XYZ file of C-alpha atoms in Angstrom:
664
model
C 14.385 212.140 114.208
C 16.104 214.945 112.272
C 19.621 215.973 113.212
C 19.970 219.387 114.899
C 21.427 221.840 112.377
C 21.900 225.569 111.989
C 19.621 226.002 108.960
C 18.035 224.146 106.070
C 20.294 221.864 104.104
C 22.128 223.618 101.246
C 21.716 222.469 97.677
C 24.776 220.458 96.536
C 27.242 221.940 94.086
C 26.971 220.942 90.406
C 28.479 217.451 90.207
C 30.525 216.781 87.077
C 33.094 214.440 85.597
C 35.500 215.643 82.916
C 34.914 213.296 79.993
C 35.100 212.705 76.269
C 37.252 210.663 73.902
C 37.377 208.836 70.560
C 34.339 210.293 68.778
C 31.204 212.358 69.286
C 29.005 209.245 69.327
C 31.210 207.436 71.877
C 31.302 210.535 74.096
C 27.538 211.050 73.816
C 26.978 207.522 75.134
C 29.391 208.242 77.993
C 27.577 211.471 78.889
C 24.210 209.736 78.932
C 25.547 207.019 81.252
C 27.067 209.592 83.597
C 23.851 211.625 83.745
C 21.918 208.443 84.528
C 24.327 207.833 87.451
C 23.414 211.147 89.057
C 25.868 213.561 87.494
C 24.197 216.998 87.373
C 26.390 218.792 84.840
C 28.430 217.943 81.760
C 32.127 218.746 81.426
C 33.369 218.273 77.876
C 36.971 217.314 77.188
C 37.986 218.132 73.600
C 40.884 216.473 71.823
C 44.036 218.465 71.104
C 43.353 219.139 67.406
C 40.012 220.704 68.364
C 41.628 222.676 71.191
C 44.254 224.115 68.866
C 42.070 224.704 65.804
C 42.996 221.828 63.485
C 40.934 219.283 61.584
C 41.701 215.550 62.014
C 43.461 215.333 58.633
C 46.001 218.071 59.432
C 49.642 216.955 59.708
C 49.877 218.250 63.275
C 46.821 216.204 64.298
C 48.554 212.880 63.570
C 48.360 210.619 66.596
C 46.249 213.094 68.585
C 42.696 212.562 67.295
C 40.307 211.494 70.065
C 43.111 210.809 72.565
C 42.567 213.297 75.402
C 39.060 214.331 74.436
C 36.382 214.290 71.783
C 37.065 215.621 68.267
C 34.482 218.226 67.220
C 35.163 219.338 63.670
C 31.808 220.816 62.614
C 28.155 221.186 63.543
C 27.487 217.536 62.666
C 29.836 216.430 65.440
C 28.196 218.854 67.882
C 24.742 217.497 66.986
C 25.932 213.965 67.685
C 27.679 214.960 70.910
C 24.463 216.306 72.429
C 21.994 213.966 70.788
C 19.167 213.248 73.234
C 20.466 215.772 75.769
C 18.041 218.734 76.143
C 20.237 221.816 75.900
C 17.573 224.058 77.447
C 17.955 222.043 80.664
C 21.647 221.117 80.531
C 24.516 222.771 82.405
C 27.509 222.291 80.121
C 31.124 223.168 80.798
C 33.448 223.151 77.795
C 37.210 223.097 78.333
C 38.150 225.109 75.281
C 40.267 228.234 74.951
C 41.742 229.587 71.710
C 38.735 228.352 69.645
C 36.241 228.950 72.488
C 34.204 231.308 70.310
C 33.935 228.611 67.650
C 32.779 225.846 70.002
C 30.270 228.203 71.618
C 29.020 229.103 68.127
C 28.540 225.405 67.348
C 26.738 224.870 70.668
C 24.407 227.834 70.073
C 23.748 226.688 66.502
C 22.714 223.218 67.723
C 20.593 224.767 70.489
C 18.849 226.820 67.805
C 18.130 223.573 65.930
C 16.740 222.047 69.143
C 14.442 225.016 69.568
C 16.087 225.811 72.922
C 15.700 229.538 73.675
C 19.144 231.108 73.915
C 18.201 232.714 77.233
C 17.903 229.220 78.762
C 21.415 228.053 77.851
C 23.526 227.519 80.976
C 27.154 226.536 81.220
C 30.711 227.727 80.841
C 33.395 228.109 78.214
C 36.859 228.055 79.779
C 38.263 230.721 77.417
C 41.205 231.853 79.599
C 43.945 232.337 77.033
C 46.477 233.918 79.408
C 47.002 230.689 81.324
C 47.432 228.883 77.973
C 50.540 230.953 77.330
C 51.749 230.053 80.828
C 50.879 226.386 81.250
C 48.616 224.329 78.937
C 49.905 225.574 75.588
C 46.701 225.358 73.531
C 46.970 228.966 72.413
C 46.787 229.825 68.701
C 46.763 233.579 68.163
C 48.877 236.393 69.654
C 47.682 237.938 72.935
C 45.968 241.045 71.508
C 43.635 239.284 69.021
C 43.081 236.503 71.549
C 41.846 239.104 74.019
C 39.641 240.562 71.274
C 37.960 237.150 70.793
C 37.367 236.856 74.546
C 35.997 240.394 74.713
C 33.581 239.733 71.837
C 32.367 236.526 73.489
C 31.803 238.150 76.878
C 29.940 241.133 75.397
C 27.778 238.938 73.126
C 26.988 236.401 75.851
C 25.775 238.959 78.386
C 23.172 240.113 75.893
C 22.264 236.865 74.115
C 22.839 234.004 76.582
C 22.697 235.701 80.012
C 22.908 232.441 82.007
C 26.181 231.460 80.334
C 29.626 232.022 81.879
C 31.629 233.163 78.829
C 34.967 232.796 80.607
C 36.393 230.700 83.407
C 39.546 232.389 84.755
C 41.844 229.466 85.510
C 44.169 229.356 88.459
C 44.027 225.555 88.183
C 46.725 225.255 85.542
C 48.901 227.894 87.187
C 49.272 225.671 90.253
C 50.205 222.723 88.036
C 52.815 224.927 86.348
C 54.415 225.681 89.717
C 52.546 228.679 91.143
C 52.675 229.276 94.869
C 49.262 230.115 96.381
C 50.051 233.843 96.266
C 51.167 233.630 92.620
C 48.098 231.563 91.744
C 45.785 234.197 93.219
C 47.696 237.113 91.743
C 48.009 235.845 88.173
C 44.401 234.631 87.986
C 43.066 237.946 89.303
C 45.395 239.894 87.002
C 43.900 237.955 84.086
C 40.381 238.763 85.284
C 41.288 242.459 85.480
C 42.695 242.353 81.935
C 39.477 240.781 80.613
C 37.161 243.159 82.444
C 39.209 246.192 81.390
C 39.090 245.006 77.767
C 35.300 244.509 77.826
C 34.744 247.874 79.512
C 37.052 249.715 77.117
C 35.558 248.064 74.009
C 32.365 250.053 74.444
C 30.264 247.002 73.534
C 28.473 246.925 76.900
C 26.647 249.986 78.267
C 28.018 251.119 81.659
C 24.742 250.279 83.409
C 25.057 246.646 82.215
C 28.690 246.244 83.289
C 27.772 244.724 86.684
C 26.098 241.936 84.660
C 29.461 241.278 82.987
C 31.150 241.020 86.387
C 28.423 238.667 87.608
C 29.093 236.207 84.746
C 32.844 235.946 85.346
C 33.676 232.596 86.908
C 36.907 230.992 88.081
C 38.296 227.483 87.712
C 40.643 226.527 90.517
C 42.939 223.757 91.633
C 42.997 222.174 95.062
C 46.179 220.476 96.189
C 46.899 218.317 99.211
C 47.744 221.151 101.616
C 44.018 221.334 102.061
C 43.950 223.787 104.970
C 46.030 226.242 102.951
C 43.910 225.525 99.864
C 40.701 226.284 101.784
C 42.223 229.524 103.032
C 43.282 230.333 99.464
C 39.657 230.150 98.350
C 38.552 232.470 101.145
C 41.347 234.849 100.120
C 40.216 234.704 96.486
C 36.644 235.553 97.506
C 37.865 238.507 99.562
C 40.120 239.856 96.805
C 37.463 239.439 94.105
C 34.905 241.324 96.179
C 37.445 244.094 96.760
C 38.495 244.417 93.096
C 34.975 244.394 91.680
C 33.820 246.967 94.230
C 36.787 249.343 94.125
C 37.991 249.054 90.519
C 34.665 248.567 88.750
C 32.192 250.173 91.127
C 29.852 247.170 91.379
C 27.507 247.957 94.266
C 25.367 244.799 94.356
C 27.171 242.264 96.630
C 25.461 239.378 94.822
C 27.135 240.405 91.566
C 30.486 240.656 93.345
C 30.210 237.139 94.764
C 32.987 234.725 93.794
C 31.705 231.950 91.534
C 34.110 229.116 90.929
C 34.339 225.518 89.854
C 37.027 223.004 90.702
C 38.971 220.096 89.361
C 41.270 218.875 92.092
C 44.939 218.392 91.318
C 45.437 215.891 88.471
C 49.185 216.300 87.939
C 49.698 215.622 91.657
C 48.432 212.083 91.184
C 51.158 209.444 91.249
C 51.960 206.618 88.905
C 53.589 204.762 91.796
C 51.033 203.162 94.150
C 48.173 204.872 92.274
C 45.616 203.553 94.777
C 46.885 206.335 97.089
C 45.345 208.799 94.652
C 41.884 207.960 96.018
C 42.575 209.506 99.410
C 44.405 212.393 97.755
C 41.342 213.205 95.658
C 39.011 213.062 98.677
C 41.213 215.355 100.771
C 41.541 217.819 97.906
C 37.760 217.814 97.448
C 37.333 218.772 101.117
C 39.468 221.884 100.565
C 36.830 223.406 98.288
C 33.686 222.162 100.030
C 34.287 222.505 103.798
C 34.094 226.306 103.883
C 30.487 227.315 103.128
C 31.390 230.959 102.448
C 33.956 229.925 99.836
C 32.435 226.677 98.554
C 32.768 225.677 94.911
C 29.718 226.023 92.663
C 30.775 222.978 90.624
C 33.218 220.131 91.283
C 34.772 217.551 89.001
C 37.226 214.974 90.274
C 39.932 213.086 88.407
C 40.039 209.299 88.563
C 42.560 207.325 90.601
C 44.400 206.096 87.478
C 44.813 209.312 85.463
C 48.573 209.212 86.069
C 48.535 205.932 84.131
C 46.335 206.928 81.196
C 42.748 207.580 80.181
C 40.285 206.490 82.914
C 37.590 203.919 82.175
C 33.868 204.582 82.808
C 34.113 202.586 86.068
C 36.968 204.795 87.270
C 34.960 207.916 86.505
C 32.001 206.411 88.343
C 34.193 205.928 91.426
C 35.148 209.624 91.315
C 31.491 210.582 90.857
C 30.474 208.509 93.888
C 33.083 210.307 96.040
C 31.200 213.561 95.461
C 27.812 211.973 96.035
C 28.836 210.403 99.360
C 30.077 213.774 100.612
C 27.040 215.684 99.320
C 24.281 213.270 100.327
C 25.540 211.021 103.152
C 27.389 213.518 105.344
C 25.984 216.513 107.238
C 28.380 218.993 105.585
C 25.608 220.940 103.844
C 23.582 221.456 107.036
C 25.769 224.061 108.756
C 26.919 227.639 108.519
C 30.570 228.260 107.684
C 32.741 226.095 109.916
C 35.692 228.495 109.996
C 34.143 231.848 110.841
C 35.955 233.261 113.869
C 39.006 231.020 113.550
C 42.063 233.161 114.246
C 44.293 230.534 112.586
C 42.283 230.624 109.365
C 41.981 234.407 109.415
C 45.748 234.804 109.837
C 46.472 232.497 106.897
C 43.878 234.233 104.704
C 45.385 237.626 105.554
C 48.871 236.363 104.684
C 47.688 235.069 101.286
C 45.788 238.281 100.539
C 48.852 240.385 101.337
C 51.153 238.259 99.186
C 48.724 238.225 96.267
C 48.140 241.995 96.426
C 51.888 242.630 96.212
C 52.227 240.402 93.126
C 49.107 241.898 91.492
C 50.657 245.346 91.938
C 53.895 244.107 90.361
C 52.030 242.764 87.311
C 49.961 245.953 86.980
C 53.133 248.056 87.051
C 54.341 246.034 84.032
C 51.178 246.935 82.133
C 48.947 244.041 83.208
C 48.660 240.323 82.573
C 49.084 240.463 78.791
C 52.274 242.499 79.058
C 53.603 240.136 81.748
C 53.009 237.241 79.333
C 54.692 238.955 76.403
C 57.806 239.794 78.434
C 58.006 236.250 79.818
C 57.866 237.493 83.424
C 55.015 235.316 84.660
C 56.250 232.226 82.813
C 59.738 232.635 84.259
C 58.315 232.950 87.773
C 56.285 229.752 87.365
C 59.196 227.730 85.958
C 61.375 228.888 88.859
C 58.705 227.989 91.430
C 58.210 224.552 89.909
C 61.968 224.007 89.874
C 62.084 224.732 93.609
C 59.145 222.386 94.227
C 60.958 219.597 92.359
C 64.144 220.256 94.324
C 62.239 219.813 97.589
C 60.696 216.594 96.325
C 64.040 215.192 95.173
C 65.678 216.069 98.485
C 62.849 214.484 100.468
C 61.789 217.748 102.140
C 58.475 217.427 100.335
C 57.159 213.920 101.023
C 55.151 212.102 98.362
C 53.892 208.845 99.828
C 54.745 205.848 97.691
C 57.223 207.836 95.600
C 60.034 209.268 97.722
C 58.946 207.722 101.035
C 57.011 204.627 102.127
C 57.624 203.115 98.712
C 57.434 199.423 99.625
C 54.173 197.950 98.356
C 52.107 194.851 97.863
C 51.031 193.928 94.322
C 47.934 195.899 93.382
C 44.807 193.956 92.386
C 43.674 197.104 90.573
C 46.623 196.696 88.232
C 46.802 192.902 88.104
C 47.927 191.369 84.844
C 45.039 191.410 82.416
C 43.103 194.016 84.425
C 43.221 196.577 81.579
C 43.613 199.379 84.119
C 43.092 202.240 81.647
C 40.857 203.086 78.707
C 42.541 202.789 75.323
C 41.502 204.595 72.156
C 41.169 202.401 69.072
C 43.854 203.391 66.518
C 41.127 203.230 63.878
C 39.501 206.299 65.486
C 41.788 208.692 63.629
C 41.264 207.063 60.243
C 37.494 207.133 60.778
C 37.608 210.837 61.687
C 39.627 211.643 58.572
C 37.225 209.708 56.372
C 34.250 211.403 58.045
C 35.517 214.957 57.587
C 36.411 214.284 53.953
C 32.812 213.204 53.334
C 31.479 216.174 55.318
C 33.351 218.638 53.117
C 32.153 216.900 49.952
C 28.478 216.886 50.969
C 28.017 220.514 52.097
C 27.180 223.628 50.092
C 30.631 224.844 49.091
C 29.414 228.267 47.960
C 27.674 228.897 51.286
C 30.835 227.872 53.146
C 33.016 230.242 51.119
C 30.562 233.088 51.669
C 30.462 232.524 55.427
C 34.262 232.306 55.674
C 34.602 235.510 53.642
C 32.184 237.186 56.058
C 34.288 236.012 59.016
C 37.498 237.201 57.339
C 36.064 240.643 56.557
C 34.657 241.046 60.079
C 37.990 240.049 61.660
C 39.674 242.943 59.850
C 37.340 245.405 61.608
C 36.227 245.795 65.214
C 32.918 244.015 64.540
C 31.903 241.444 67.150
C 32.789 238.056 65.642
C 30.182 235.861 67.366
C 27.422 236.277 64.767
C 29.859 235.647 61.901
C 31.073 232.505 63.696
C 27.517 231.214 64.222
C 26.829 231.810 60.520
C 29.920 229.704 59.705
C 28.754 226.950 62.062
C 25.329 226.706 60.472
C 26.634 226.192 56.904
C 29.127 223.475 57.881
C 32.477 225.266 58.235
C 35.072 223.080 59.993
C 37.140 223.857 63.063
C 40.331 224.019 61.001
C 38.746 226.349 58.450
C 37.432 228.758 61.093
C 40.808 228.873 62.849
C 42.650 229.036 59.511
C 40.819 232.203 58.473
C 41.658 233.872 61.777
C 45.275 232.674 61.604
C 45.444 234.436 58.256
C 44.189 237.704 59.761
C 45.665 237.585 63.269
C 48.835 235.535 62.772
C 50.154 232.893 65.175
C 52.201 233.119 68.358
C 55.075 231.345 70.087
C 54.997 231.981 73.842
C 58.250 232.412 75.832
C 59.324 229.094 77.398
C 60.528 230.551 80.707
C 63.551 228.238 80.754
C 66.138 230.991 80.370
C 64.581 232.940 83.257
C 64.533 230.019 85.696
C 67.105 230.148 88.476
C 69.351 227.182 89.170
C 68.086 225.051 92.046
C 70.293 224.029 94.924
C 72.427 220.927 94.433
C 70.794 217.844 95.947
C 73.429 215.913 97.942
C 76.171 217.108 95.571
C 74.678 215.057 92.727
C 74.568 217.913 90.204
C 78.276 218.565 90.638
C 79.146 214.913 90.011
C 77.019 214.678 86.875
C 78.337 218.031 85.655
C 81.852 216.571 85.772
C 80.710 213.570 83.658
C 79.032 215.883 81.143
C 82.194 217.978 80.821
C 84.487 214.950 80.589
C 82.318 213.364 77.890
C 82.256 216.614 75.941
C 86.045 216.866 76.191
C 86.419 213.329 74.854
C 84.087 214.086 71.934
C 85.745 217.434 71.289
C 82.581 219.519 71.759
C 80.180 220.532 74.494
C 77.310 218.053 74.913
C 74.065 219.293 73.386
C 70.548 218.073 74.127
C 67.412 218.887 72.167
C 64.253 218.832 74.267
C 61.233 218.447 71.994
C 57.441 218.498 72.334
C 56.102 216.635 69.270
C 52.432 216.847 68.353
C 49.876 219.117 69.982
C 50.464 218.324 73.663
C 51.057 221.725 75.244
C 51.683 220.632 78.855
C 55.299 221.715 78.893
C 56.003 221.783 82.649
C 57.962 218.524 82.653
C 59.887 219.346 79.491
C 60.875 222.712 80.923
C 62.105 221.143 84.153
C 64.170 218.622 82.179
C 65.613 221.476 80.116
C 66.490 223.459 83.252
C 68.173 220.470 84.914
C 70.061 219.570 81.730
C 71.365 223.118 81.609
C 72.312 222.910 85.299
C 74.457 219.814 84.752
C 76.270 221.406 81.826
C 74.410 220.434 78.667
C 73.871 223.056 76.013
C 70.087 222.852 75.693
C 68.042 223.422 72.566
C 64.390 223.901 73.531
C 62.066 225.521 71.005
C 58.819 225.113 72.938
C 55.680 223.192 72.089
C 53.765 221.966 69.067
C 56.423 220.702 66.670
C 56.107 218.092 63.951
C 58.513 215.128 64.042
C 60.169 216.453 60.884
C 60.776 219.847 62.534
C 62.380 218.135 65.519
C 64.604 216.039 63.259
C 65.657 219.116 61.266
C 66.542 221.007 64.450
C 68.506 218.047 65.845
C 70.570 217.755 62.664
C 71.099 221.488 62.282
C 72.159 221.949 65.908
C 74.363 218.834 65.923
C 72.882 217.542 69.168
C 74.088 214.438 70.986
C 70.691 213.346 72.295
C 67.019 214.106 71.648
C 64.602 214.094 74.598
C 60.898 213.996 73.754
C 58.062 214.776 76.165
C 54.579 213.390 75.423
C 51.620 213.415 77.831
C 48.720 213.116 75.384
C 48.946 209.428 74.490
C 50.310 210.016 70.979
C 53.741 208.552 71.802
C 53.374 205.439 69.611
C 52.791 207.633 66.557
C 55.038 210.676 66.997
C 58.079 209.180 68.749
C 58.899 206.469 66.160
C 58.520 209.149 63.471
C 61.376 211.091 65.093
C 63.552 207.964 65.419
C 62.975 207.045 61.772
C 63.540 210.640 60.668
C 66.930 210.767 62.374
C 67.934 207.498 60.718
C 66.858 208.802 57.323
C 68.896 211.969 57.927
C 72.013 209.922 58.702
C 71.904 210.791 62.407
C 71.801 207.208 63.700
C 74.222 208.170 66.477
C 71.707 210.522 68.108
C 69.793 208.516 70.722
C 66.157 209.357 71.412
C 64.787 209.259 74.944
C 61.153 209.769 75.923
C 59.352 211.017 79.015
C 55.646 211.159 79.757
C 52.574 209.155 80.692
C 53.528 205.920 78.969
C 52.124 202.505 79.975
C 54.737 199.718 80.434
C 53.557 197.794 77.367
C 53.896 200.933 75.226
C 57.365 201.572 76.673
C 58.402 198.105 75.495
C 57.133 198.869 71.996
C 59.057 202.138 71.905
C 62.284 200.416 72.920
C 61.756 197.832 70.182
C 61.416 200.693 67.712
C 64.742 202.234 68.652
C 64.098 204.459 71.669
C 67.082 204.399 74.029
C 65.206 205.017 77.308
C 61.701 205.711 78.586
C 61.044 207.785 81.716
C 57.670 208.147 83.435
C 56.487 210.257 86.416
C 57.887 207.726 88.885
C 61.365 208.706 87.627
C 61.256 211.946 89.578
C 64.990 212.312 90.256
C 66.041 214.491 87.338
C 69.749 214.506 88.151
C 69.846 210.694 88.087
C 68.031 210.894 84.750
C 70.761 213.212 83.435
C 73.425 210.762 84.600
C 71.698 207.938 82.710
C 71.512 210.097 79.583
C 75.262 210.721 79.762
C 75.784 206.945 80.009
C 73.617 206.440 76.907
C 75.629 209.036 74.950
C 78.902 207.440 76.005
C 77.611 204.023 74.930
C 76.582 205.269 71.495
C 80.054 206.758 70.961
C 81.803 203.707 72.490
C 83.477 205.727 75.224
C 84.704 203.725 78.199
């Protein structure tokens, strides 16, 4: 007999897994397998060269090709990526930002080849550049031209591909960068206001169509382990979005004011220590964005249990997919009205979050809006300070992380048994194959047509012409990702975002440890006749700078003079800075899997420059076998996420410096 319920069963959210690596053909096979397993939407992970507008043969792409996503260098790669997948029926999410217009142009060009009517195309381009300046670091151009690209995409999409979400405002990465719930709400909504104001003021969309623009704005959020607070955060976001779109933009239709959001639950909160605990973390975080019917996610993608160790295997992704399917199809969650209506506890928490977010939104608006708050470094400084406080609480034990700073005794894990190959590895030959492929691609295309299309893009970029049609024209004649971005770099210039380190406040001393290490730093400097200097470097294209910034802040707190120039540096640039600044140690942060290529290049560069006495230490997501290789190649120490006590790390670094200089 049927179970008694309040109404007919709701349709499940779009079920996705975030996937892609190595090559377009490898990723296409992965997508087909996932769809066959019941996944209902695609979520494309692009590699870092693609995300930052470089071709595989660029110097900055070394070691990064195919590591954290799929390389898409031209329309041929896009054809392969979606081979056999009907684009008129697909729902495709693409995690792409600075070159979002370019990847959308490639997607539309392939859809045109498929004969898929543009009006049928459904999906999302992430395209939130503000959070790139604050957290992920895959920005390319300065804020003003970046906002112009977003504006052009939104205006073009509403008219040409009306089912597409041209932007996904991301609070997800703000939480990973340290945002409190109120900051997360405020900065995401401030970004949405900046985008909507820009589209409205551009004059590209008639006023009567502006509600259609509002209706296509989506959000991409994070869900952490405080899942009651996270659920309340989503209800607060829905309330604030309805209020802003009604009062600021005059949208009368409540359906067009409805919050539309997708989710990936917290990946950086997963632990390297006892990673099997990540399974229950992921499930609890999923509940935060599904339990409340009135603020339920439209699409959900879950990380795999082993993402703190490296790239997940297809089986790991399947496990995450099955978590969603069990909740959606085996439980009775989708059979009831909202479970929290009338709860005074929930209402009080929602009201508190709304009030806190409104106050911070007002503060950002007084500064001139989200773009201005990026350019001044205000928002970045706030996030670095919040993350510093979160780390302090973790180091002190106030914030418990099971298996890391409490309950850390464990049995050997069969999931990580010797020979289990617990993560996916990318064949080193992938990069060489991509370089060979793009060389052939350039040789085989119509060079005159390419030059004409690029000239058209360049000329259009110098005016206020919408750049989507020029980008699609480039896609169809075989322009590459690096060429498209290179033309716009030439017109718009590039940008270096503020790091936020100088604005971060010093955290409280944990058990007097900072004071003790500060004395060692000073004593060592006195013995060497100069203040100790540390260079913190981010080699390659990995823009996740949260860890590097926290290391830089703690190094400063214990008395080091810190040289931190931000993200996206070549090994040779890091070596040059280390020599010029006369540093005593170089600390490299790598999360993208390129450590075996970029780290030895820095070690060898220092040796070649006669700086053999400058030890190199590395932090990041580095498997034990890779850590052993790095030590063999001259790295003095390797730290991974399980080494969460930053002050102890600083003490070890001082010991390394003293050893190099033979100080007793």
